[in-house]
PDB file of C-alpha atoms in Angstrom:
ATOM      1  CA  MET E  49     -24.894  26.705 -44.600  1.00 47.00           C
ATOM      2  CA  PRO E  50     -27.323  25.382 -48.014  1.00 49.00           C
ATOM      3  CA  LYS E  51     -31.008  25.298 -46.377  1.00 44.00           C
ATOM      4  CA  ASN E  52     -30.943  21.290 -48.181  1.00 47.00           C
ATOM      5  CA  ASP E  53     -28.190  21.241 -44.544  1.00 45.00           C
ATOM      6  CA  TRP E  54     -29.797  23.078 -42.660  1.00 38.00           C
ATOM      7  CA  GLY E  55     -32.691  21.047 -43.011  1.00 41.00           C
ATOM      8  CA  LYS E  56     -30.650  17.612 -42.968  1.00 43.00           C
ATOM      9  CA  LYS E  57     -29.495  18.236 -40.361  1.00 42.00           C
ATOM     10  CA  LEU E  58     -32.841  19.608 -38.743  1.00 39.00           C
ATOM     11  CA  LEU E  59     -34.349  16.200 -39.294  1.00 43.00           C
ATOM     12  CA  GLN E  60     -31.231  13.867 -38.093  1.00 49.00           C
ATOM     13  CA  SER E  61     -31.447  15.520 -34.818  1.00 51.00           C
ATOM     14  CA  ARG E  62     -34.922  15.209 -34.123  1.00 56.00           C
ATOM     15  CA  LYS E  63     -34.474  11.189 -35.140  1.00 58.00           C
ATOM     16  CA  TYR E  64     -31.885  10.622 -32.242  1.00 51.00           C
ATOM     17  CA  LYS E  65     -33.970  12.624 -29.905  1.00 59.00           C
ATOM     18  CA  ILE E  66     -36.842   9.833 -30.893  1.00 61.00           C
ATOM     19  CA  ILE E  67     -34.245   7.270 -31.217  1.00 62.00           C
ATOM     20  CA  ILE E  68     -33.415   8.104 -27.395  1.00 59.00           C
ATOM     21  CA  PHE E  69     -36.885   8.913 -26.240  1.00 60.00           C
ATOM     22  CA  CYS E  70     -37.723   5.939 -27.483  1.00 64.00           C
ATOM     23  CA  LEU E  71     -34.664   3.699 -25.624  1.00 65.00           C
ATOM     24  CA  TRP E  72     -35.340   5.502 -22.135  1.00 60.00           C
ATOM     25  CA  LEU E  73     -39.583   4.278 -22.721  1.00 63.00           C
ATOM     26  CA  VAL E  74     -38.144   0.782 -22.162  1.00 65.00           C
ATOM     27  CA  ILE E  75     -35.670   1.668 -19.290  1.00 61.00           C
ATOM     28  CA  LEU E  76     -39.205   2.788 -18.243  1.00 61.00           C
ATOM     29  CA  GLY E  77     -41.298   0.265 -18.889  1.00 62.00           C
ATOM     30  CA  VAL E  78     -39.035  -2.393 -17.485  1.00 62.00           C
ATOM     31  CA  CYS E  79     -38.416  -1.037 -14.379  1.00 58.00           C
ATOM     32  CA  LEU E  80     -41.731  -0.331 -14.089  1.00 60.00           C
ATOM     33  CA  LEU E  81     -42.699  -4.157 -13.671  1.00 64.00           C
ATOM     34  CA  CYS E  82     -39.685  -4.946 -12.446  1.00 63.00           C
ATOM     35  CA  ARG E  83     -39.641  -2.130  -9.858  1.00 66.00           C
ATOM     36  CA  ASP E  84     -40.893  -4.933  -6.929  1.00 66.00           C
ATOM     37  CA  GLN E  85     -37.134  -6.497  -7.280  1.00 68.00           C
ATOM     38  CA  PHE E  86     -35.507  -3.823  -6.027  1.00 73.00           C
ATOM     39  CA  SER E  87     -34.634  -4.342  -2.397  1.00 81.00           C
ATOM     40  CA  VAL E  88     -32.159  -4.605  -0.232  1.00 83.00           C
ATOM     41  CA  GLU E  89     -32.198  -8.221  -0.010  1.00 86.00           C
ATOM     42  CA  ARG E  90     -32.452  -8.352  -3.514  1.00 86.00           C
ATOM     43  CA  VAL E  91     -29.509  -5.932  -4.229  1.00 87.00           C
ATOM     44  CA  LEU E  92     -27.353  -8.439  -0.754  1.00 88.00           C
ATOM     45  CA  TRP E  93     -28.147 -11.207  -2.947  1.00 90.00           C
ATOM     46  CA  ALA E  94     -26.852 -10.320  -6.378  1.00 87.00           C
ATOM     47  CA  SER E  95     -23.761  -8.647  -5.806  1.00 91.00           C
ATOM     48  CA  PRO E  96     -21.048 -10.010  -6.889  1.00 91.00           C
ATOM     49  CA  GLN E  97     -18.365 -11.294  -3.170  1.00 90.00           C
ATOM     50  CA  ASN E  98     -15.342  -9.499  -4.913  1.00 92.00           C
ATOM     51  CA  LEU E  99     -15.143  -5.736  -2.631  1.00 92.00           C
ATOM     52  CA  LEU E 100     -14.208  -3.965  -6.625  1.00 93.00           C
ATOM     53  CA  LEU E 101     -16.986  -6.235  -8.334  1.00 94.00           C
ATOM     54  CA  ALA E 102     -19.816  -5.240  -6.236  1.00 94.00           C
ATOM     55  CA  ALA E 103     -18.753  -1.704  -6.153  1.00 94.00           C
ATOM     56  CA  LEU E 104     -19.236  -2.009 -10.195  1.00 94.00           C
ATOM     57  CA  PHE E 105     -22.116  -3.742  -9.743  1.00 93.00           C
ATOM     58  CA  MET E 106     -23.732  -0.869  -7.935  1.00 93.00           C
ATOM     59  CA  MET E 107     -22.254   2.133 -10.204  1.00 93.00           C
ATOM     60  CA  ALA E 108     -24.627  -0.245 -12.596  1.00 90.00           C
ATOM     61  CA  LEU E 109     -27.561  -0.010 -10.343  1.00 89.00           C
ATOM     62  CA  PHE E 110     -27.194   3.965 -10.029  1.00 92.00           C
ATOM     63  CA  ALA E 111     -27.275   4.538 -12.964  1.00 88.00           C
ATOM     64  CA  LEU E 112     -30.406   1.344 -14.039  1.00 84.00           C
ATOM     65  CA  LYS E 113     -32.118   3.736 -11.382  1.00 86.00           C
ATOM     66  CA  SER E 114     -31.258   7.340 -13.121  1.00 81.00           C
ATOM     67  CA  MET E 115     -32.592   6.522 -15.685  1.00 79.00           C
ATOM     68  CA  SER E 116     -36.524   5.461 -14.177  1.00 78.00           C
ATOM     69  CA  ILE E 117     -38.185   7.212 -11.479  1.00 75.00           C
ATOM     70  CA  PHE E 118     -40.299   3.609 -10.177  1.00 74.00           C
ATOM     71  CA  ILE E 119     -37.044   2.938  -8.054  1.00 79.00           C
ATOM     72  CA  TYR E 120     -35.707   3.641  -4.427  1.00 82.00           C
ATOM     73  CA  SER E 121     -31.963   4.923  -4.215  1.00 84.00           C
ATOM     74  CA  GLY E 122     -32.153   5.253  -0.578  1.00 84.00           C
ATOM     75  CA  ILE E 123     -32.770   1.276  -1.586  1.00 87.00           C
ATOM     76  CA  PHE E 124     -29.086   1.203  -2.685  1.00 90.00           C
ATOM     77  CA  PHE E 125     -27.158   3.947  -0.354  1.00 91.00           C
ATOM     78  CA  ALA E 126     -28.243   1.644   2.435  1.00 88.00           C
ATOM     79  CA  ALA E 127     -26.929  -1.471   0.784  1.00 90.00           C
ATOM     80  CA  SER E 128     -23.498  -0.215  -0.004  1.00 91.00           C
ATOM     81  CA  GLY E 129     -23.543   0.645   4.000  1.00 88.00           C
ATOM     82  CA  ILE E 130     -23.944  -3.794   4.827  1.00 89.00           C
ATOM     83  CA  LEU E 131     -21.446  -4.728   1.747  1.00 92.00           C
ATOM     84  CA  PHE E 132     -18.684  -2.347   2.272  1.00 92.00           C
ATOM     85  CA  PRO E 133     -17.328  -0.735   4.988  1.00 91.00           C
ATOM     86  CA  LEU E 134     -18.177   2.573   6.449  1.00 87.00           C
ATOM     87  CA  PRO E 135     -15.405   4.679   4.823  1.00 91.00           C
ATOM     88  CA  ALA E 136     -15.906   2.807   1.232  1.00 93.00           C
ATOM     89  CA  ALA E 137     -18.954   2.789   1.407  1.00 92.00           C
ATOM     90  CA  ILE E 138     -19.616   6.471   1.596  1.00 92.00           C
ATOM     91  CA  LEU E 139     -17.181   6.588  -1.384  1.00 95.00           C
ATOM     92  CA  VAL E 140     -19.321   3.912  -3.525  1.00 95.00           C
ATOM     93  CA  ASN E 141     -22.228   6.091  -3.090  1.00 94.00           C
ATOM     94  CA  PHE E 142     -20.786  10.166  -3.047  1.00 95.00           C
ATOM     95  CA  LEU E 143     -19.797   8.035  -6.762  1.00 95.00           C
ATOM     96  CA  GLY E 144     -23.666   6.708  -7.205  1.00 94.00           C
ATOM     97  CA  ALA E 145     -24.626   9.697  -6.372  1.00 94.00           C
ATOM     98  CA  ALA E 146     -22.747  11.345  -9.419  1.00 95.00           C
ATOM     99  CA  VAL E 147     -23.929   9.367 -11.748  1.00 93.00           C
ATOM    100  CA  MET E 148     -27.235   8.822 -10.863  1.00 91.00           C
ATOM    101  CA  VAL E 149     -27.983  12.417 -11.446  1.00 92.00           C
ATOM    102  CA  SER E 150     -25.953  13.203 -14.233  1.00 92.00           C
ATOM    103  CA  LEU E 151     -27.158  10.636 -16.954  1.00 88.00           C
ATOM    104  CA  PRO E 152     -30.598  12.077 -16.737  1.00 87.00           C
ATOM    105  CA  TYR E 153     -28.595  15.073 -17.013  1.00 91.00           C
ATOM    106  CA  TRP E 154     -27.547  14.994 -20.282  1.00 87.00           C
ATOM    107  CA  LEU E 155     -30.488  13.087 -21.429  1.00 83.00           C
ATOM    108  CA  GLY E 156     -32.139  16.368 -20.574  1.00 83.00           C
ATOM    109  CA  ARG E 157     -29.508  18.593 -22.620  1.00 84.00           C
ATOM    110  CA  GLN E 158     -30.326  16.259 -25.436  1.00 79.00           C
ATOM    111  CA  MET E 159     -33.611  16.443 -25.011  1.00 75.00           C
ATOM    112  CA  GLY E 160     -33.827  19.549 -25.524  1.00 69.00           C
ATOM    113  CA  GLY E 161     -36.671  22.864 -24.611  1.00 66.00           C
ATOM    114  CA  GLU E 162     -39.842  20.118 -25.421  1.00 67.00           C
ATOM    115  CA  LEU E 163     -38.948  17.595 -22.541  1.00 70.00           C
ATOM    116  CA  ILE E 164     -39.507  21.238 -20.310  1.00 72.00           C
ATOM    117  CA  GLU E 165     -43.088  22.093 -21.984  1.00 73.00           C
ATOM    118  CA  ALA E 166     -43.732  18.315 -21.010  1.00 73.00           C
ATOM    119  CA  ILE E 167     -41.964  18.866 -17.470  1.00 73.00           C
ATOM    120  CA  VAL E 168     -44.586  21.047 -16.682  1.00 72.00           C
ATOM    121  CA  ARG E 169     -47.365  20.123 -17.818  1.00 76.00           C
ATOM    122  CA  LYS E 170     -46.821  17.521 -15.345  1.00 75.00           C
ATOM    123  CA  TYR E 171     -45.084  18.956 -12.311  1.00 72.00           C
ATOM    124  CA  PRO E 172     -46.802  22.808 -12.286  1.00 71.00           C
ATOM    125  CA  LYS E 173     -44.168  23.514  -9.524  1.00 66.00           C
ATOM    126  CA  THR E 174     -41.262  23.400 -11.800  1.00 68.00           C
ATOM    127  CA  ALA E 175     -42.690  26.301 -13.116  1.00 64.00           C
ATOM    128  CA  VAL E 176     -40.885  28.233 -10.176  1.00 64.00           C
ATOM    129  CA  LEU E 177     -37.544  27.167 -10.708  1.00 68.00           C
ATOM    130  CA  ARG E 178     -37.855  28.963 -14.537  1.00 63.00           C
ATOM    131  CA  GLN E 179     -36.374  31.734 -12.910  1.00 60.00           C
ATOM    132  CA  ALA E 180     -34.960  31.277  -9.629  1.00 60.00           C
ATOM    133  CA  GLN E 181     -32.639  29.502 -11.970  1.00 59.00           C
ATOM    134  CA  LEU E 182     -31.061  32.508 -13.724  1.00 57.00           C
ATOM    135  CA  GLU E 183     -30.287  33.481 -10.257  1.00 64.00           C
ATOM    136  CA  ASN E 184     -27.652  31.114  -8.356  1.00 77.00           C
ATOM    137  CA  GLN E 185     -27.886  27.885 -10.377  1.00 83.00           C
ATOM    138  CA  LEU E 186     -25.519  26.166  -7.555  1.00 85.00           C
ATOM    139  CA  PHE E 187     -27.605  27.036  -5.117  1.00 83.00           C
ATOM    140  CA  LEU E 188     -31.150  25.703  -6.844  1.00 83.00           C
ATOM    141  CA  SER E 189     -29.378  22.645  -7.385  1.00 86.00           C
ATOM    142  CA  PHE E 190     -28.375  22.344  -3.774  1.00 86.00           C
ATOM    143  CA  ILE E 191     -31.733  23.147  -1.847  1.00 82.00           C
ATOM    144  CA  THR E 192     -33.925  20.818  -4.373  1.00 83.00           C
ATOM    145  CA  ARG E 193     -32.219  17.873  -3.802  1.00 85.00           C
ATOM    146  CA  ILE E 194     -32.522  18.273  -0.319  1.00 81.00           C
ATOM    147  CA  ILE E 195     -36.422  18.999  -0.552  1.00 78.00           C
ATOM    148  CA  ASN E 196     -36.945  16.316  -3.002  1.00 73.00           C
ATOM    149  CA  ILE E 197     -39.002  19.217  -5.009  1.00 72.00           C
ATOM    150  CA  LEU E 198     -39.402  16.780  -7.388  1.00 76.00           C
ATOM    151  CA  PRO E 199     -38.198  12.903  -8.504  1.00 79.00           C
ATOM    152  CA  SER E 200     -34.661  13.075  -8.679  1.00 82.00           C
ATOM    153  CA  ASP E 201     -34.977  12.010 -12.587  1.00 83.00           C
ATOM    154  CA  ILE E 202     -37.889  14.417 -13.377  1.00 83.00           C
ATOM    155  CA  LEU E 203     -35.823  17.465 -11.498  1.00 86.00           C
ATOM    156  CA  SER E 204     -31.713  16.145 -13.495  1.00 88.00           C
ATOM    157  CA  LEU E 205     -34.138  15.992 -16.923  1.00 85.00           C
ATOM    158  CA  TYR E 206     -35.105  19.740 -15.861  1.00 85.00           C
ATOM    159  CA  MET E 207     -31.891  20.634 -15.195  1.00 88.00           C
ATOM    160  CA  GLY E 208     -30.359  19.174 -18.405  1.00 86.00           C
ATOM    161  CA  ALA E 209     -32.824  20.643 -20.375  1.00 84.00           C
ATOM    162  CA  SER E 210     -32.732  24.231 -18.938  1.00 83.00           C
ATOM    163  CA  GLY E 211     -29.318  24.198 -20.065  1.00 83.00           C
ATOM    164  CA  ILE E 212     -27.979  24.637 -16.295  1.00 87.00           C
ATOM    165  CA  HIS E 213     -24.109  24.862 -16.173  1.00 89.00           C
ATOM    166  CA  TYR E 214     -23.041  21.509 -15.662  1.00 92.00           C
ATOM    167  CA  GLY E 215     -20.577  21.678 -13.060  1.00 92.00           C
ATOM    168  CA  LYS E 216     -22.940  24.323 -10.892  1.00 91.00           C
ATOM    169  CA  TYR E 217     -24.986  21.412 -11.417  1.00 92.00           C
ATOM    170  CA  LEU E 218     -22.821  18.444 -10.189  1.00 94.00           C
ATOM    171  CA  LEU E 219     -21.463  20.194  -7.611  1.00 94.00           C
ATOM    172  CA  GLY E 220     -25.016  21.045  -5.967  1.00 92.00           C
ATOM    173  CA  SER E 221     -26.917  18.351  -6.665  1.00 92.00           C
ATOM    174  CA  VAL E 222     -24.161  15.684  -5.244  1.00 93.00           C
ATOM    175  CA  ALA E 223     -24.080  18.697  -2.244  1.00 91.00           C
ATOM    176  CA  GLY E 224     -27.225  18.597  -1.390  1.00 88.00           C
ATOM    177  CA  MET E 225     -26.941  13.889  -1.432  1.00 89.00           C
ATOM    178  CA  LEU E 226     -24.869  14.142   0.723  1.00 88.00           C
ATOM    179  CA  LEU E 227     -26.369  13.801   3.729  1.00 85.00           C
ATOM    180  CA  THR E 228     -28.245  10.549   2.122  1.00 86.00           C
ATOM    181  CA  ILE E 229     -24.821   9.009   1.506  1.00 89.00           C
ATOM    182  CA  ILE E 230     -23.751   8.916   5.031  1.00 87.00           C
ATOM    183  CA  THR E 231     -26.782   8.550   6.801  1.00 85.00           C
ATOM    184  CA  PHE E 232     -29.000   6.325   4.622  1.00 84.00           C
ATOM    185  CA  PRO E 233     -25.165   3.555   4.529  1.00 84.00           C
ATOM    186  CA  ILE E 234     -24.951   3.685   8.335  1.00 81.00           C
ATOM    187  CA  MET E 235     -28.560   2.465   8.168  1.00 76.00           C
ATOM    188  CA  GLY E 236     -28.560   0.361   6.260  1.00 69.00           C
ATOM    189  CA  SER E 237     -25.276  -1.041   8.788  1.00 62.00           C
ATOM    190  CA  SER E 238     -27.962  -1.502  11.184  1.00 62.00           C
ATOM    191  CA  VAL E 239     -30.598  -2.108   9.409  1.00 58.00           C
ATOM    192  CA  THR E 240     -31.292  -5.899  11.939  1.00 55.00           C
ATOM    193  CA  ASP E 241     -32.035  -3.356  14.633  1.00 56.00           C
ATOM    194  CA  PRO E 242     -33.732  -0.943  14.418  1.00 59.00           C
ATOM    195  CA  VAL E 243     -33.926   0.533  17.417  1.00 56.00           C
ATOM    196  CA  SER E 244     -30.932   0.927  17.926  1.00 61.00           C
ATOM    197  CA  PRO E 245     -29.107   4.377  18.448  1.00 65.00           C
ATOM    198  CA  GLN E 246     -26.922   4.046  14.993  1.00 65.00           C
ATOM    199  CA  PHE E 247     -30.213   3.348  13.588  1.00 61.00           C
ATOM    200  CA  ILE E 248     -31.969   6.536  14.659  1.00 68.00           C
ATOM    201  CA  GLY E 249     -30.180   8.597  15.370  1.00 66.00           C
ATOM    202  CA  PRO E 250     -28.819   9.236  11.675  1.00 66.00           C
ATOM    203  CA  ALA E 251     -32.564   8.827  10.499  1.00 64.00           C
ATOM    204  CA  ALA E 252     -33.511  11.831  12.432  1.00 69.00           C
ATOM    205  CA  VAL E 253     -30.979  13.891  11.858  1.00 66.00           C
ATOM    206  CA  GLN E 254     -32.069  12.907   8.051  1.00 64.00           C
ATOM    207  CA  ALA E 255     -35.612  14.334   8.833  1.00 68.00           C
ATOM    208  CA  ALA E 256     -34.704  17.037  10.326  1.00 67.00           C
ATOM    209  CA  VAL E 257     -32.793  18.562   8.141  1.00 65.00           C
ATOM    210  CA  THR E 258     -34.810  17.929   5.661  1.00 67.00           C
ATOM    211  CA  ALA E 259     -37.767  19.635   7.722  1.00 68.00           C
ATOM    212  CA  VAL E 260     -35.545  23.171   8.351  1.00 65.00           C
ATOM    213  CA  SER E 261     -34.655  22.648   4.471  1.00 63.00           C
ATOM    214  CA  ILE E 262     -38.390  23.027   3.443  1.00 65.00           C
ATOM    215  CA  ALA E 263     -38.963  26.243   6.086  1.00 65.00           C
ATOM    216  CA  GLY E 264     -35.977  27.884   5.130  1.00 62.00           C
ATOM    217  CA  TYR E 265     -36.706  27.645   1.522  1.00 61.00           C
ATOM    218  CA  ALA E 266     -40.693  28.498   1.996  1.00 65.00           C
ATOM    219  CA  ALA E 267     -38.984  31.505   3.620  1.00 62.00           C
ATOM    220  CA  TYR E 268     -36.932  32.472   0.610  1.00 59.00           C
ATOM    221  CA  LEU E 269     -39.747  32.480  -1.950  1.00 59.00           C
ATOM    222  CA  ARG E 270     -41.794  34.930   0.184  1.00 66.00           C
ATOM    223  CA  ARG E 271     -39.045  37.079   0.684  1.00 64.00           C
ATOM    224  CA  ARG E 272     -38.063  37.083  -3.138  1.00 59.00           C
ATOM    225  CA  ARG E 273     -42.240  37.485  -3.319  1.00 58.00           C
TER     226      ARG E 273
END
């Protein structure tokens, strides 16, 4: 291919990345300004009465959350437990989690290595992921979701930019979030009675699994050293 064609392709690629980055900044800015509007009560108020439309509405919220580090995903997981019967709530959360981890992953894939350097400068602990991702991408995607080593959206951006296999990343990420996908709607359905076993039990399980996972990951890092 002639040099001029390579130069045009490179310029087009850079323009494409700049446009995507600018759109992302706009979404971040809107979410930052409106972050106080995102609550379980607001989600319930805005949700359609029709269950199918409500499910689509939740998918849109999960997609919006995936582009912003300022919104807490637990709000939507819990809201599902109030809007839908428990089995349907878990299914909605499962699909929402897949959307939530996928969009920033593909954004990271488009941005490439430049984004990795920016993330590592902002979050130095991501340097640990560079070597670990070469060993077991599925396990890395799973454990980093359980222990919350980084904000969810930043982690997804990093995974995409680093070129981790999407199938392994998606499976590991959703599996790592599975406990939250299940426990938060149970807690949401019992939110009016926070001292009930239905609320305290899932919360205790969530805290215990997170603590065990952190301890296990720390031991894993010590063995590697």
